[in-house]
Amino acid sequence: MIKLNCIFIFLLLTTLSFNSFSATNYYKCVTPEGTTFSQFPCDNNATVYKVNTTINQQVGPKVDYTKQLNELERESLLAGLQAELRSNQHKLAILDRKKDQADYKQQQRLNHILAKEDKKRIAADIAKKQKVISKNYKAQINMVKKRINKLQKKIDNYQ
């Protein structure tokens, strides 16, 4: 019984110390079964005790994480821009390969055994088609290069 009372007092004092009250009352009652402690009076003979607690609020240092968050956002934007730049550079390489393939196909047309008149006619047709291919290629390349330049400027601004 005494062990239970000691445990109760310990728990009572522990819980009271976490409360924000500056003073708390508890009651001690002596009965034929033994001494008990309670938050509430057990009878008219209960003795009132007061527990004074101090409020110690421990507060850590106030830290402003704005700079770190801005840096993380900048790094994220930079990584996205660099990925888009790589993507556009790959597009340039693909366009180069496609143009080379189209030119090669046109040149292969002349390698067939043909009469002189047919070769001249096909050579003229090939020249026209290669001009169209080059014109389309240049337009696509210029568009991708402009995008690369814009991305490079944005990347330079973030670094």
PDB file of C-alpha atoms in Angstrom:
ATOM      1  CA  MET A   1       0.000   0.000   0.000  1.00  0.00           C
ATOM      2  CA  ILE A   2       2.821   2.374   0.846  1.00  0.00           C
ATOM      3  CA  LYS A   3       4.456   1.560  -2.497  1.00  0.00           C
ATOM      4  CA  LEU A   4       1.217   2.435  -4.288  1.00  0.00           C
ATOM      5  CA  ASN A   5       1.016   5.689  -2.387  1.00  0.00           C
ATOM      6  CA  CYS A   6       4.610   6.565  -3.288  1.00  0.00           C
ATOM      7  CA  ILE A   7       3.936   5.771  -6.927  1.00  0.00           C
ATOM      8  CA  PHE A   8       0.774   7.864  -6.808  1.00  0.00           C
ATOM      9  CA  ILE A   9       2.668  10.813  -5.286  1.00  0.00           C
ATOM     10  CA  PHE A  10       5.372  10.493  -7.884  1.00  0.00           C
ATOM     11  CA  LEU A  11       2.817  10.428 -10.714  1.00  0.00           C
ATOM     12  CA  LEU A  12       0.898  13.266  -9.149  1.00  0.00           C
ATOM     13  CA  LEU A  13       3.982  15.430  -8.826  1.00  0.00           C
ATOM     14  CA  THR A  14       5.122  14.519 -12.323  1.00  0.00           C
ATOM     15  CA  THR A  15       1.802  15.414 -13.918  1.00  0.00           C
ATOM     16  CA  LEU A  16       1.555  18.534 -11.866  1.00  0.00           C
ATOM     17  CA  SER A  17       4.973  19.670 -12.974  1.00  0.00           C
ATOM     18  CA  PHE A  18       3.865  19.489 -16.620  1.00  0.00           C
ATOM     19  CA  ASN A  19       0.783  21.594 -16.030  1.00  0.00           C
ATOM     20  CA  SER A  20       0.967  25.310 -16.572  1.00  0.00           C
ATOM     21  CA  PHE A  21      -0.516  26.087 -13.129  1.00  0.00           C
ATOM     22  CA  SER A  22       1.743  27.810 -10.669  1.00  0.00           C
ATOM     23  CA  ALA A  23       0.294  25.958  -7.639  1.00  0.00           C
ATOM     24  CA  THR A  24      -1.708  22.762  -7.264  1.00  0.00           C
ATOM     25  CA  ASN A  25      -3.412  21.215  -4.250  1.00  0.00           C
ATOM     26  CA  TYR A  26      -3.483  17.566  -3.246  1.00  0.00           C
ATOM     27  CA  TYR A  27      -5.048  15.863  -0.258  1.00  0.00           C
ATOM     28  CA  LYS A  28      -3.687  13.375   2.270  1.00  0.00           C
ATOM     29  CA  CYS A  29      -6.193  11.141   4.036  1.00  0.00           C
ATOM     30  CA  VAL A  30      -5.353   8.800   6.906  1.00  0.00           C
ATOM     31  CA  THR A  31      -7.776   5.898   7.031  1.00  0.00           C
ATOM     32  CA  PRO A  32      -7.730   2.587   8.923  1.00  0.00           C
ATOM     33  CA  GLU A  33      -6.554   0.927   5.703  1.00  0.00           C
ATOM     34  CA  GLY A  34      -3.626   3.305   5.355  1.00  0.00           C
ATOM     35  CA  THR A  35      -2.665   6.714   4.070  1.00  0.00           C
ATOM     36  CA  THR A  36      -3.934   7.808   0.643  1.00  0.00           C
ATOM     37  CA  PHE A  37      -3.249  10.808  -1.515  1.00  0.00           C
ATOM     38  CA  SER A  38      -5.745  12.283  -3.946  1.00  0.00           C
ATOM     39  CA  GLN A  39      -6.614  15.297  -6.025  1.00  0.00           C
ATOM     40  CA  PHE A  40      -9.928  15.413  -4.223  1.00  0.00           C
ATOM     41  CA  PRO A  41     -10.599  15.316  -0.458  1.00  0.00           C
ATOM     42  CA  CYS A  42     -11.548  11.839   0.710  1.00  0.00           C
ATOM     43  CA  ASP A  43     -13.265  12.994   3.918  1.00  0.00           C
ATOM     44  CA  ASN A  44     -13.488  15.962   6.275  1.00  0.00           C
ATOM     45  CA  ASN A  45     -10.187  15.066   7.956  1.00  0.00           C
ATOM     46  CA  ALA A  46      -8.164  15.377   4.733  1.00  0.00           C
ATOM     47  CA  THR A  47      -5.025  17.460   4.979  1.00  0.00           C
ATOM     48  CA  VAL A  48      -4.413  19.902   2.133  1.00  0.00           C
ATOM     49  CA  TYR A  49      -0.932  20.220   0.676  1.00  0.00           C
ATOM     50  CA  LYS A  50       0.162  22.654  -1.974  1.00  0.00           C
ATOM     51  CA  VAL A  51       2.657  21.875  -4.696  1.00  0.00           C
ATOM     52  CA  ASN A  52       4.281  24.888  -6.276  1.00  0.00           C
ATOM     53  CA  THR A  53       5.494  24.345  -9.788  1.00  0.00           C
ATOM     54  CA  THR A  54       7.650  26.513 -11.929  1.00  0.00           C
ATOM     55  CA  ILE A  55       7.012  26.968 -15.576  1.00  0.00           C
ATOM     56  CA  ASN A  56      10.201  26.424 -17.489  1.00  0.00           C
ATOM     57  CA  GLN A  57       9.504  26.703 -21.123  1.00  0.00           C
ATOM     58  CA  GLN A  58      12.539  25.805 -23.095  1.00  0.00           C
ATOM     59  CA  VAL A  59      12.559  27.472 -26.446  1.00  0.00           C
ATOM     60  CA  GLY A  60      15.186  26.745 -29.046  1.00  0.00           C
ATOM     61  CA  PRO A  61      16.788  29.438 -31.114  1.00  0.00           C
ATOM     62  CA  LYS A  62      14.570  31.006 -33.725  1.00  0.00           C
ATOM     63  CA  VAL A  63      15.955  30.129 -37.117  1.00  0.00           C
ATOM     64  CA  ASP A  64      14.891  31.701 -40.372  1.00  0.00           C
ATOM     65  CA  TYR A  65      14.958  29.021 -43.069  1.00  0.00           C
ATOM     66  CA  THR A  66      14.079  31.407 -45.889  1.00  0.00           C
ATOM     67  CA  LYS A  67      17.594  31.419 -47.315  1.00  0.00           C
ATOM     68  CA  GLN A  68      17.855  27.631 -47.287  1.00  0.00           C
ATOM     69  CA  LEU A  69      14.419  27.254 -48.897  1.00  0.00           C
ATOM     70  CA  ASN A  70      15.240  29.836 -51.552  1.00  0.00           C
ATOM     71  CA  GLU A  71      18.507  28.036 -52.265  1.00  0.00           C
ATOM     72  CA  LEU A  72      16.686  24.698 -52.609  1.00  0.00           C
ATOM     73  CA  GLU A  73      14.124  26.262 -54.944  1.00  0.00           C
ATOM     74  CA  ARG A  74      16.900  27.846 -57.016  1.00  0.00           C
ATOM     75  CA  GLU A  75      18.714  24.505 -57.251  1.00  0.00           C
ATOM     76  CA  SER A  76      15.491  22.781 -58.289  1.00  0.00           C
ATOM     77  CA  LEU A  77      14.820  25.357 -61.008  1.00  0.00           C
ATOM     78  CA  LEU A  78      18.412  25.114 -62.165  1.00  0.00           C
ATOM     79  CA  ALA A  79      18.238  21.319 -62.378  1.00  0.00           C
ATOM     80  CA  GLY A  80      15.031  21.564 -64.432  1.00  0.00           C
ATOM     81  CA  LEU A  81      16.547  24.100 -66.805  1.00  0.00           C
ATOM     82  CA  GLN A  82      19.676  22.007 -67.248  1.00  0.00           C
ATOM     83  CA  ALA A  83      17.563  18.933 -68.014  1.00  0.00           C
ATOM     84  CA  GLU A  84      15.604  20.901 -70.624  1.00  0.00           C
ATOM     85  CA  LEU A  85      18.880  22.171 -72.097  1.00  0.00           C
ATOM     86  CA  ARG A  86      20.183  18.594 -72.431  1.00  0.00           C
ATOM     87  CA  SER A  87      16.893  17.600 -74.051  1.00  0.00           C
ATOM     88  CA  ASN A  88      17.209  20.360 -76.642  1.00  0.00           C
ATOM     89  CA  GLN A  89      20.815  19.426 -77.344  1.00  0.00           C
ATOM     90  CA  HIS A  90      19.673  15.857 -77.985  1.00  0.00           C
ATOM     91  CA  LYS A  91      17.017  17.222 -80.354  1.00  0.00           C
ATOM     92  CA  LEU A  92      19.803  18.943 -82.303  1.00  0.00           C
ATOM     93  CA  ALA A  93      21.691  15.665 -82.609  1.00  0.00           C
ATOM     94  CA  ILE A  94      18.546  13.873 -83.796  1.00  0.00           C
ATOM     95  CA  LEU A  95      17.835  16.571 -86.368  1.00  0.00           C
ATOM     96  CA  ASP A  96      21.415  16.270 -87.670  1.00  0.00           C
ATOM     97  CA  ARG A  97      20.997  12.507 -88.078  1.00  0.00           C
ATOM     98  CA  LYS A  98      17.655  12.875 -89.848  1.00  0.00           C
ATOM     99  CA  LYS A  99      19.084  15.434 -92.271  1.00  0.00           C
ATOM    100  CA  ASP A 100      22.071  13.202 -93.014  1.00  0.00           C
ATOM    101  CA  GLN A 101      19.729  10.264 -93.654  1.00  0.00           C
ATOM    102  CA  ALA A 102      17.552  12.315 -96.014  1.00  0.00           C
ATOM    103  CA  ASP A 103      20.636  13.553 -97.927  1.00  0.00           C
ATOM    104  CA  TYR A 104      21.967  10.004 -98.142  1.00  0.00           C
ATOM    105  CA  LYS A 105      18.660   8.716 -99.568  1.00  0.00           C
ATOM    106  CA  GLN A 106      18.690  11.425-102.214  1.00  0.00           C
ATOM    107  CA  GLN A 107      22.288  10.646-103.179  1.00  0.00           C
ATOM    108  CA  GLN A 108      21.448   6.945-103.462  1.00  0.00           C
ATOM    109  CA  ARG A 109      18.955   7.745-106.196  1.00  0.00           C
ATOM    110  CA  LEU A 110      21.845   8.762-108.479  1.00  0.00           C
ATOM    111  CA  ASN A 111      23.777   5.562-107.888  1.00  0.00           C
ATOM    112  CA  HIS A 112      21.326   3.516-109.937  1.00  0.00           C
ATOM    113  CA  ILE A 113      22.313   2.687-113.481  1.00  0.00           C
ATOM    114  CA  LEU A 114      20.410   5.210-115.588  1.00  0.00           C
ATOM    115  CA  ALA A 115      20.658   6.898-118.930  1.00  0.00           C
ATOM    116  CA  LYS A 116      22.387  10.305-119.068  1.00  0.00           C
ATOM    117  CA  GLU A 117      19.117  12.177-119.564  1.00  0.00           C
ATOM    118  CA  ASP A 118      17.541  10.426-116.602  1.00  0.00           C
ATOM    119  CA  LYS A 119      20.586  11.189-114.432  1.00  0.00           C
ATOM    120  CA  LYS A 120      20.362  14.899-115.271  1.00  0.00           C
ATOM    121  CA  ARG A 121      16.650  14.980-114.529  1.00  0.00           C
ATOM    122  CA  ILE A 122      17.069  13.060-111.270  1.00  0.00           C
ATOM    123  CA  ALA A 123      20.078  15.221-110.261  1.00  0.00           C
ATOM    124  CA  ALA A 124      17.959  18.366-110.715  1.00  0.00           C
ATOM    125  CA  ASP A 125      15.132  16.795-108.706  1.00  0.00           C
ATOM    126  CA  ILE A 126      17.589  15.760-106.002  1.00  0.00           C
ATOM    127  CA  ALA A 127      19.028  19.268-105.833  1.00  0.00           C
ATOM    128  CA  LYS A 128      15.505  20.692-105.347  1.00  0.00           C
ATOM    129  CA  LYS A 129      14.667  18.161-102.644  1.00  0.00           C
ATOM    130  CA  GLN A 130      17.963  18.777-100.848  1.00  0.00           C
ATOM    131  CA  LYS A 131      17.218  22.514-100.820  1.00  0.00           C
ATOM    132  CA  VAL A 132      13.838  21.789 -99.234  1.00  0.00           C
ATOM    133  CA  ILE A 133      15.466  19.437 -96.731  1.00  0.00           C
ATOM    134  CA  SER A 134      18.126  22.033 -95.873  1.00  0.00           C
ATOM    135  CA  LYS A 135      15.524  24.774 -95.537  1.00  0.00           C
ATOM    136  CA  ASN A 136      13.396  22.682 -93.144  1.00  0.00           C
ATOM    137  CA  TYR A 137      16.504  21.605 -91.251  1.00  0.00           C
ATOM    138  CA  LYS A 138      17.709  25.178 -90.804  1.00  0.00           C
ATOM    139  CA  ALA A 139      14.289  26.302 -89.561  1.00  0.00           C
ATOM    140  CA  GLN A 140      14.143  23.499 -86.997  1.00  0.00           C
ATOM    141  CA  ILE A 141      17.756  24.026 -85.942  1.00  0.00           C
ATOM    142  CA  ASN A 142      17.242  27.767 -85.488  1.00  0.00           C
ATOM    143  CA  MET A 143      14.182  27.152 -83.337  1.00  0.00           C
ATOM    144  CA  VAL A 144      16.023  24.677 -81.092  1.00  0.00           C
ATOM    145  CA  LYS A 145      19.132  26.885 -80.901  1.00  0.00           C
ATOM    146  CA  LYS A 146      17.017  29.872 -79.818  1.00  0.00           C
ATOM    147  CA  ARG A 147      15.489  27.756 -77.070  1.00  0.00           C
ATOM    148  CA  ILE A 148      18.959  26.588 -76.010  1.00  0.00           C
ATOM    149  CA  ASN A 149      20.188  30.187 -75.836  1.00  0.00           C
ATOM    150  CA  LYS A 150      17.193  31.207 -73.688  1.00  0.00           C
ATOM    151  CA  LEU A 151      17.785  28.263 -71.366  1.00  0.00           C
ATOM    152  CA  GLN A 152      21.482  29.034 -71.132  1.00  0.00           C
ATOM    153  CA  LYS A 153      20.705  32.650 -70.169  1.00  0.00           C
ATOM    154  CA  LYS A 154      18.279  31.475 -67.470  1.00  0.00           C
ATOM    155  CA  ILE A 155      20.866  29.022 -66.159  1.00  0.00           C
ATOM    156  CA  ASP A 156      23.499  31.755 -66.079  1.00  0.00           C
ATOM    157  CA  ASN A 157      21.112  34.000 -64.112  1.00  0.00           C
ATOM    158  CA  TYR A 158      20.609  31.303 -61.465  1.00  0.00           C
ATOM    159  CA  GLN A 159      24.294  30.559 -61.042  1.00  0.00           C
TER     160      GLN A 159
END
